[in-house]
PDB file of N, CA and C in Angstrom:
ATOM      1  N   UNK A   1    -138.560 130.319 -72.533  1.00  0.00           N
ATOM      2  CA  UNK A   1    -137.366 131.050 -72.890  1.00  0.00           C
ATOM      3  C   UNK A   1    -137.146 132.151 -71.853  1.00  0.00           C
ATOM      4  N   UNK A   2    -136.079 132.449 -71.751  1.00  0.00           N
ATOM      5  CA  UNK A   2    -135.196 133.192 -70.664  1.00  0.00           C
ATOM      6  C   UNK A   2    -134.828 134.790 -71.387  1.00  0.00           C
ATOM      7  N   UNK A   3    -135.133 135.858 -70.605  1.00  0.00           N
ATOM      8  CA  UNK A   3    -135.047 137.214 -71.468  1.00  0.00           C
ATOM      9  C   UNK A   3    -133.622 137.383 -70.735  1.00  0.00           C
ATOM     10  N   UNK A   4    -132.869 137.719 -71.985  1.00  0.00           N
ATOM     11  CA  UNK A   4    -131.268 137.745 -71.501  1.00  0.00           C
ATOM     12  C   UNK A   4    -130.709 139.629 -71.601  1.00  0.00           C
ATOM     13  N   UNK A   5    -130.543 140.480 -71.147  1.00  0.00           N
ATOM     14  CA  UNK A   5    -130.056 141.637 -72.088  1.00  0.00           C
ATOM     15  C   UNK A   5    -128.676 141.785 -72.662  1.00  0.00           C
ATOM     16  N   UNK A   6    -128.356 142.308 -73.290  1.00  0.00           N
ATOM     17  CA  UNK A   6    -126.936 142.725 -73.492  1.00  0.00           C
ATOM     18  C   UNK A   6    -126.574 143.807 -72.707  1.00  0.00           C
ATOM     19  N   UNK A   7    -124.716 143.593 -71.944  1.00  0.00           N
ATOM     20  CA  UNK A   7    -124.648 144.493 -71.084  1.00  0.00           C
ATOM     21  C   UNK A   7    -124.214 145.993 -72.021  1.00  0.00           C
ATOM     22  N   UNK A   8    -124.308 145.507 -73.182  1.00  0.00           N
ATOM     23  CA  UNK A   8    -123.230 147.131 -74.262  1.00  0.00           C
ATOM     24  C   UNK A   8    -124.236 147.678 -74.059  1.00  0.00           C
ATOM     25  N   UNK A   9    -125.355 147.444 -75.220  1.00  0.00           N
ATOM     26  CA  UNK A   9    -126.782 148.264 -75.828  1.00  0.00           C
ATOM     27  C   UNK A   9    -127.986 148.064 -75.591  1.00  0.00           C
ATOM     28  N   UNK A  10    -128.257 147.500 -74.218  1.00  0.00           N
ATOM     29  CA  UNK A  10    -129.321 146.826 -73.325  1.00  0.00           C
ATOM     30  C   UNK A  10    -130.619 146.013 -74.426  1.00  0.00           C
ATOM     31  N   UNK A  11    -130.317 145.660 -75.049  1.00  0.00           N
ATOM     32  CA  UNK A  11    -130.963 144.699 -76.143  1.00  0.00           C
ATOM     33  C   UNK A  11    -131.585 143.360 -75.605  1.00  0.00           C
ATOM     34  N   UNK A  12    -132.614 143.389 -75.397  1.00  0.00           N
ATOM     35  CA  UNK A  12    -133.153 141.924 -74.844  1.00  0.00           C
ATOM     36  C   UNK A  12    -133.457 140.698 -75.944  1.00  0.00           C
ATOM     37  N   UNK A  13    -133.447 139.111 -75.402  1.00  0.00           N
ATOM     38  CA  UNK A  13    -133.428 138.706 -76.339  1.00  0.00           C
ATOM     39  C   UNK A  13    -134.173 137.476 -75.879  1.00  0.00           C
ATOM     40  N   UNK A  14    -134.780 136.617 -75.964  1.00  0.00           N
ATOM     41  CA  UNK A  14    -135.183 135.303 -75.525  1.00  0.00           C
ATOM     42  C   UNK A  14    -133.749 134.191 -75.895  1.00  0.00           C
ATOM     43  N   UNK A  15    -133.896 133.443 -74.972  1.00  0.00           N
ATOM     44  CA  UNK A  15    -132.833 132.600 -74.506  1.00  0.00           C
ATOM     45  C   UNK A  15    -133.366 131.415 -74.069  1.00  0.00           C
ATOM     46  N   UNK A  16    -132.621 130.307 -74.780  1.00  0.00           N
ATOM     47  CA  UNK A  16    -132.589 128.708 -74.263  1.00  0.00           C
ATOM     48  C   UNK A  16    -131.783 128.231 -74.174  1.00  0.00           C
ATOM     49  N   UNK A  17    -130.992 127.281 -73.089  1.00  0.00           N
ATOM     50  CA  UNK A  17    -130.183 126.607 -73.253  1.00  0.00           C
ATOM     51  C   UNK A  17    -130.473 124.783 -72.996  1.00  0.00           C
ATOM     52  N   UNK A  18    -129.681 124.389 -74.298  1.00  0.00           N
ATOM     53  CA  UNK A  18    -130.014 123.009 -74.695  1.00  0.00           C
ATOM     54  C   UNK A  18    -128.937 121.949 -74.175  1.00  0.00           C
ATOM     55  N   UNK A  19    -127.433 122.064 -74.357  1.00  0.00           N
ATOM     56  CA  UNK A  19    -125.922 122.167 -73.646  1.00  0.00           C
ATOM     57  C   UNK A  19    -125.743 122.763 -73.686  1.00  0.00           C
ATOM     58  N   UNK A  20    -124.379 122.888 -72.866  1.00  0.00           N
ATOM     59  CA  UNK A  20    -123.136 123.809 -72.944  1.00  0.00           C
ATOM     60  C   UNK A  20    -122.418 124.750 -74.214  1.00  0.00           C
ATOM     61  N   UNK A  21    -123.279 123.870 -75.198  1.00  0.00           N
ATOM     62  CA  UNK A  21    -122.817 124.457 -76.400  1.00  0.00           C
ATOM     63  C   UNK A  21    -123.932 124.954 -77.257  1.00  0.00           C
ATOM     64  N   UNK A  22    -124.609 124.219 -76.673  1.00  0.00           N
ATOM     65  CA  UNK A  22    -126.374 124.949 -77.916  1.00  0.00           C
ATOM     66  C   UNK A  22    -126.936 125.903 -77.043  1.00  0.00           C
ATOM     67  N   UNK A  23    -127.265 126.905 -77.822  1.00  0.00           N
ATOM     68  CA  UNK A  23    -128.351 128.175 -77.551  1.00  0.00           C
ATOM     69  C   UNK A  23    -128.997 128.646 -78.456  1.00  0.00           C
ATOM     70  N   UNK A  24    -129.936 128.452 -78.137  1.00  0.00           N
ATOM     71  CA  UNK A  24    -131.307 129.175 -78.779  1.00  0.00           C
ATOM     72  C   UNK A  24    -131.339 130.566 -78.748  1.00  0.00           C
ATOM     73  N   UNK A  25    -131.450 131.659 -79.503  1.00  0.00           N
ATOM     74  CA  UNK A  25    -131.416 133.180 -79.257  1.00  0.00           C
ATOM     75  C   UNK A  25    -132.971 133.380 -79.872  1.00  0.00           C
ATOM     76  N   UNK A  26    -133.802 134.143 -79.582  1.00  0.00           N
ATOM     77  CA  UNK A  26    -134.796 134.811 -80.381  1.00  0.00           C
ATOM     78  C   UNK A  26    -134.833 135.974 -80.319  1.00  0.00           C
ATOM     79  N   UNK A  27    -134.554 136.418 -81.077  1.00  0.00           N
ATOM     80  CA  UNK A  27    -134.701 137.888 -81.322  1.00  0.00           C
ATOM     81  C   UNK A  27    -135.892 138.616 -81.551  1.00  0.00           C
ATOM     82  N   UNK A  28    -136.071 139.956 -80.676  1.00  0.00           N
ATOM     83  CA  UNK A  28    -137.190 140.595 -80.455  1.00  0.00           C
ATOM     84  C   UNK A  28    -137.206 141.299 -81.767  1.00  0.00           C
ATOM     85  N   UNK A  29    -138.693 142.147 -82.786  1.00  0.00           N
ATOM     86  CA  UNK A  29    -138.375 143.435 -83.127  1.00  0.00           C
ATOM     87  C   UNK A  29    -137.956 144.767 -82.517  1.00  0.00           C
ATOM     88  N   UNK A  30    -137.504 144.738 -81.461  1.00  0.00           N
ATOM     89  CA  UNK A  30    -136.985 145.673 -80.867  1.00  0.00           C
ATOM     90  C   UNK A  30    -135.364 145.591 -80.791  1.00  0.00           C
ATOM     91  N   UNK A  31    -134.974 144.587 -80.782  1.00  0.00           N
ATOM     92  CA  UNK A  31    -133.373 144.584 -80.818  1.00  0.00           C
ATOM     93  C   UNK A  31    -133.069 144.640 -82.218  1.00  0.00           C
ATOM     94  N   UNK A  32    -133.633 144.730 -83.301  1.00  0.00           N
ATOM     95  CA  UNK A  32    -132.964 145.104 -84.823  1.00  0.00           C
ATOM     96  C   UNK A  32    -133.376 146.533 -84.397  1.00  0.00           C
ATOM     97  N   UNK A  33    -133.876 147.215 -83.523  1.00  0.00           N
ATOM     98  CA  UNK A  33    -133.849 148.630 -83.913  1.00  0.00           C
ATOM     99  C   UNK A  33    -132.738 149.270 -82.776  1.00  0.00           C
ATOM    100  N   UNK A  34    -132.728 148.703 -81.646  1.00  0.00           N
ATOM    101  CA  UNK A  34    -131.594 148.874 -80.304  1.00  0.00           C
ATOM    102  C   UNK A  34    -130.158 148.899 -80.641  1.00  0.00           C
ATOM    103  N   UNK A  35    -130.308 147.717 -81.104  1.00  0.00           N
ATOM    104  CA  UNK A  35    -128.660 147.208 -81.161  1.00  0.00           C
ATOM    105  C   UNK A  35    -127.642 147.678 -82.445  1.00  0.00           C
ATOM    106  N   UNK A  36    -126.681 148.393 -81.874  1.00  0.00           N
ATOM    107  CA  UNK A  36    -126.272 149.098 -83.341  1.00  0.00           C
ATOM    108  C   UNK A  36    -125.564 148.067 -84.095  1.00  0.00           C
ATOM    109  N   UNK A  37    -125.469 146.632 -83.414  1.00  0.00           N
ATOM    110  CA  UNK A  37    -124.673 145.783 -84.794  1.00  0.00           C
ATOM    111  C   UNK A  37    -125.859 144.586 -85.428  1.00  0.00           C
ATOM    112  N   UNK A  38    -127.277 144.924 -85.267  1.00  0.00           N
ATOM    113  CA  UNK A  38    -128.097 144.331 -85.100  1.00  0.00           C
ATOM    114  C   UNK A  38    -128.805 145.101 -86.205  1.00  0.00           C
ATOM    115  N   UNK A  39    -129.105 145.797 -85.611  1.00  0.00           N
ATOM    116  CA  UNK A  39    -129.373 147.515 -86.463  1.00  0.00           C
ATOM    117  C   UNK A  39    -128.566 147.567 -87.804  1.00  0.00           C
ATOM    118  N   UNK A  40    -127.530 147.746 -88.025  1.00  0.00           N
ATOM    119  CA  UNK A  40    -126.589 147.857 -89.166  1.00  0.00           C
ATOM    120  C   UNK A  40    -127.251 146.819 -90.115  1.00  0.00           C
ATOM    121  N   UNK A  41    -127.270 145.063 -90.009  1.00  0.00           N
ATOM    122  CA  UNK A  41    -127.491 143.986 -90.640  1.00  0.00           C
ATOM    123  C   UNK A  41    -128.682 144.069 -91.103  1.00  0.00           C
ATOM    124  N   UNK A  42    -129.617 144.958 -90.041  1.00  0.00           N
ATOM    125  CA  UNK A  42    -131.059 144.657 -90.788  1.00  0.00           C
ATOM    126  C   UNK A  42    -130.939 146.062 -91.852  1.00  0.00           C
ATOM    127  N   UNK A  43    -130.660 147.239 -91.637  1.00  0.00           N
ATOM    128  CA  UNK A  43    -130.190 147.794 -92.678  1.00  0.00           C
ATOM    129  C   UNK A  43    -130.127 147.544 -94.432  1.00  0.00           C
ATOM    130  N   UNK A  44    -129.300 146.740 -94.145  1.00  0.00           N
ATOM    131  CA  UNK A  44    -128.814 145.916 -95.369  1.00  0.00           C
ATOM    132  C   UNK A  44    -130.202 145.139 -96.062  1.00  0.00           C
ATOM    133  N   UNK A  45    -131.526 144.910 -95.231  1.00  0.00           N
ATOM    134  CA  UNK A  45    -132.290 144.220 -95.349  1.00  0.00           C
ATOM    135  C   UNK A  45    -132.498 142.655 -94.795  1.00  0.00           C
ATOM    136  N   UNK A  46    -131.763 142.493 -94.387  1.00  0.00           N
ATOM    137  CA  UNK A  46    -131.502 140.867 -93.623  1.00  0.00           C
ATOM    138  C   UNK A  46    -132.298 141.667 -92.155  1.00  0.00           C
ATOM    139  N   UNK A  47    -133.071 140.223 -92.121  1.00  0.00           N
ATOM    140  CA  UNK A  47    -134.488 140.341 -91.547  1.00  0.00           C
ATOM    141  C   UNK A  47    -133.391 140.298 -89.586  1.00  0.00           C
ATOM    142  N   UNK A  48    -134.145 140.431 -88.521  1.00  0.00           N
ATOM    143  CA  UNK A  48    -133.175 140.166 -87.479  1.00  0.00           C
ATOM    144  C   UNK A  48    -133.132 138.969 -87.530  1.00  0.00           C
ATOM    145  N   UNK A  49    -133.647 137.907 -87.423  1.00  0.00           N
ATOM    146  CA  UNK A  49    -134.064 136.662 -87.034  1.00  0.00           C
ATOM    147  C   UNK A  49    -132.542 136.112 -87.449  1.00  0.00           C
ATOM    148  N   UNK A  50    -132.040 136.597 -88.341  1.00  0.00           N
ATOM    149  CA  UNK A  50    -131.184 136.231 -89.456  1.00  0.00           C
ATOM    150  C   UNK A  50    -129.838 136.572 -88.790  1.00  0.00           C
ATOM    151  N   UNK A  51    -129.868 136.813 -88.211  1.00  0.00           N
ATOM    152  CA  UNK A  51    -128.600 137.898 -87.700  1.00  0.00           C
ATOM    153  C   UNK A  51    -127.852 137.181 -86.462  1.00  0.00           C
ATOM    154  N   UNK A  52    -126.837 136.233 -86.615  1.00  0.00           N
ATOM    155  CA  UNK A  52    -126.360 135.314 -85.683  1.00  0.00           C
ATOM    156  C   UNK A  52    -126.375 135.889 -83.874  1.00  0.00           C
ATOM    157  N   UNK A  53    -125.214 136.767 -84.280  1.00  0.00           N
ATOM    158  CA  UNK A  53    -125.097 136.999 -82.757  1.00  0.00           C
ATOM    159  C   UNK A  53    -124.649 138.180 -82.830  1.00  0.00           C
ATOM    160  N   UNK A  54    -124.385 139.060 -81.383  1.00  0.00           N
ATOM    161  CA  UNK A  54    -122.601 140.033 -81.707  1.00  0.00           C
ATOM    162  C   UNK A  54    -122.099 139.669 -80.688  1.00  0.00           C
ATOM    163  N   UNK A  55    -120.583 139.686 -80.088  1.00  0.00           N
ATOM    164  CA  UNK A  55    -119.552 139.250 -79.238  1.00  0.00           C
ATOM    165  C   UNK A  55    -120.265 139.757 -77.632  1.00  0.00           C
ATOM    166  N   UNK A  56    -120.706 140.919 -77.715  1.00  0.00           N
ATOM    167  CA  UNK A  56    -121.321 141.456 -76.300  1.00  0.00           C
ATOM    168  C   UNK A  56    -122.806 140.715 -75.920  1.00  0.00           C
ATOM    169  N   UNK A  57    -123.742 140.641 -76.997  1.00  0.00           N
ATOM    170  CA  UNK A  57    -125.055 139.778 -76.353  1.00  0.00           C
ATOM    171  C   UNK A  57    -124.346 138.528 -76.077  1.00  0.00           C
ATOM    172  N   UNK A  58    -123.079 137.821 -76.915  1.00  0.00           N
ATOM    173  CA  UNK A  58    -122.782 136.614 -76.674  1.00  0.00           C
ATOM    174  C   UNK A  58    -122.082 136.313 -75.515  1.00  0.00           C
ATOM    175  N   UNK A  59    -121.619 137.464 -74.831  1.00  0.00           N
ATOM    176  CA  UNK A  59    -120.672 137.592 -73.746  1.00  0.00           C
ATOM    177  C   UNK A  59    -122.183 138.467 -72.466  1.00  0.00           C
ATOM    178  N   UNK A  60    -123.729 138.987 -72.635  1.00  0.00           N
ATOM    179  CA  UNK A  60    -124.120 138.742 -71.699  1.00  0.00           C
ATOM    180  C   UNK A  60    -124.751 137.784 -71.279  1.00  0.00           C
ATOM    181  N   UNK A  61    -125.080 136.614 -72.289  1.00  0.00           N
ATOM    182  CA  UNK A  61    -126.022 135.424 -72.350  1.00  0.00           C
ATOM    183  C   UNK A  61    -124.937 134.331 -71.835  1.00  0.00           C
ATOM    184  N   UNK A  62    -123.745 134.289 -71.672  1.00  0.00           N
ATOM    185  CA  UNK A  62    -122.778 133.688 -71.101  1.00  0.00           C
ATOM    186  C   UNK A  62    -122.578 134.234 -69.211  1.00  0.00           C
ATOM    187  N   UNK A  63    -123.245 135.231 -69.143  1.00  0.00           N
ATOM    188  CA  UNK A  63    -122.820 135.802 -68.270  1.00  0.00           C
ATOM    189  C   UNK A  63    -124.198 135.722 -67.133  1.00  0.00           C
ATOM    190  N   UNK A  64    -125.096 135.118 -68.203  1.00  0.00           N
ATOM    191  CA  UNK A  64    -126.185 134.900 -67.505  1.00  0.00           C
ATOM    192  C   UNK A  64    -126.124 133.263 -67.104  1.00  0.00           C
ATOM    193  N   UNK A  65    -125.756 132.257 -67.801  1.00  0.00           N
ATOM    194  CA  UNK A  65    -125.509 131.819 -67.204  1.00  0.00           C
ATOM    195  C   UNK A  65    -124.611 131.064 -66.092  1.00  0.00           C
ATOM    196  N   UNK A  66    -123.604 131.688 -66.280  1.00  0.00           N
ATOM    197  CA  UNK A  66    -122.845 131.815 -64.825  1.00  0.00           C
ATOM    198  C   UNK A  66    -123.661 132.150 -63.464  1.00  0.00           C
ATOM    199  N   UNK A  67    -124.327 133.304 -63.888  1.00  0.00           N
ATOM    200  CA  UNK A  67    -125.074 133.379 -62.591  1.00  0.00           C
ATOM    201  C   UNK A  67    -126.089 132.848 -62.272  1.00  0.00           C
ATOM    202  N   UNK A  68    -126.470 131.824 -62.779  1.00  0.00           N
ATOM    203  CA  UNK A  68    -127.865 131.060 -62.967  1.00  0.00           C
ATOM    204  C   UNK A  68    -128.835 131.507 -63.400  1.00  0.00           C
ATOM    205  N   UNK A  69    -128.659 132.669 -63.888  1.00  0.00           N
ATOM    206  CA  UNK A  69    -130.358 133.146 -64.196  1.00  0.00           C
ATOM    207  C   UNK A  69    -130.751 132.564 -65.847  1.00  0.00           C
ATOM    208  N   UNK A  70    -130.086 131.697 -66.999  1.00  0.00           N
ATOM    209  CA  UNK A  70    -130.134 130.817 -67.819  1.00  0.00           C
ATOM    210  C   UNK A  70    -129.757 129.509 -67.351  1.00  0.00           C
ATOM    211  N   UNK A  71    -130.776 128.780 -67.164  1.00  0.00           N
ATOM    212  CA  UNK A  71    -129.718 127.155 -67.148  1.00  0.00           C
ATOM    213  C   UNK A  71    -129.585 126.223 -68.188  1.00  0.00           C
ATOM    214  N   UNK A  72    -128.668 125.736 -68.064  1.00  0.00           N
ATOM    215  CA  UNK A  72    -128.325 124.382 -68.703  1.00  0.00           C
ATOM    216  C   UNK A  72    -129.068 123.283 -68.098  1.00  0.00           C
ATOM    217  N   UNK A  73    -129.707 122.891 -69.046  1.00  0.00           N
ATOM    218  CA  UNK A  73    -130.308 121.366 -68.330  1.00  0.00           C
ATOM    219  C   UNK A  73    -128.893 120.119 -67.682  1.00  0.00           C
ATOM    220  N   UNK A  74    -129.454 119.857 -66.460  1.00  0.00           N
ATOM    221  CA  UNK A  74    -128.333 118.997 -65.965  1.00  0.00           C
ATOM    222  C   UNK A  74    -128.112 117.430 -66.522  1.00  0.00           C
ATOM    223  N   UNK A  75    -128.887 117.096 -67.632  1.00  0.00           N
ATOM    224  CA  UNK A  75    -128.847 115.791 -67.716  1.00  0.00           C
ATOM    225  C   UNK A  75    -128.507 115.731 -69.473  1.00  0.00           C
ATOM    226  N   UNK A  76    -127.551 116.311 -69.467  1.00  0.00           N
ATOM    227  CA  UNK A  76    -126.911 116.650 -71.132  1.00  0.00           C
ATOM    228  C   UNK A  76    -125.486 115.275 -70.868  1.00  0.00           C
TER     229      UNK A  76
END
């Protein structure tokens, strides 16, 4: 897995990509305490693991792979 950050709240995260459309996220215990929309959910008690995405990690893990530093396997 690939450590991705977010460019908002520098939140790191483990990263896989399966296609173009599947991603794997794992979430650290450190990003339910970093990330304030990450943060908020576990709040509530919802564990991080649990906690889909937010628009900015989803927009730097996109952004990672544009620049290659996540790849897509080429034989999807």
């Amino acid at each position: 897995m690939t450590p991705v950050a977010c460019g908002e709240c520098g939140t790191q995260v483990l990263c896989e990509k399966f296609s173009p459309a599947h991603t794997q996220v794992q979430w650290t215990e450190e990003a339910g305490a970093v990330c304030p929309r990450i943060a908020a959910e576990v709040a509530t008690g919802r564990p991080s693991a649990r906690v889909r995405s937010c628009e900015a990690l989803r927009a730097g893990i996109e952004a990672a792979v544009l620049a290659g530093r996540l790849e897509v396997p080429a034989d999807v």
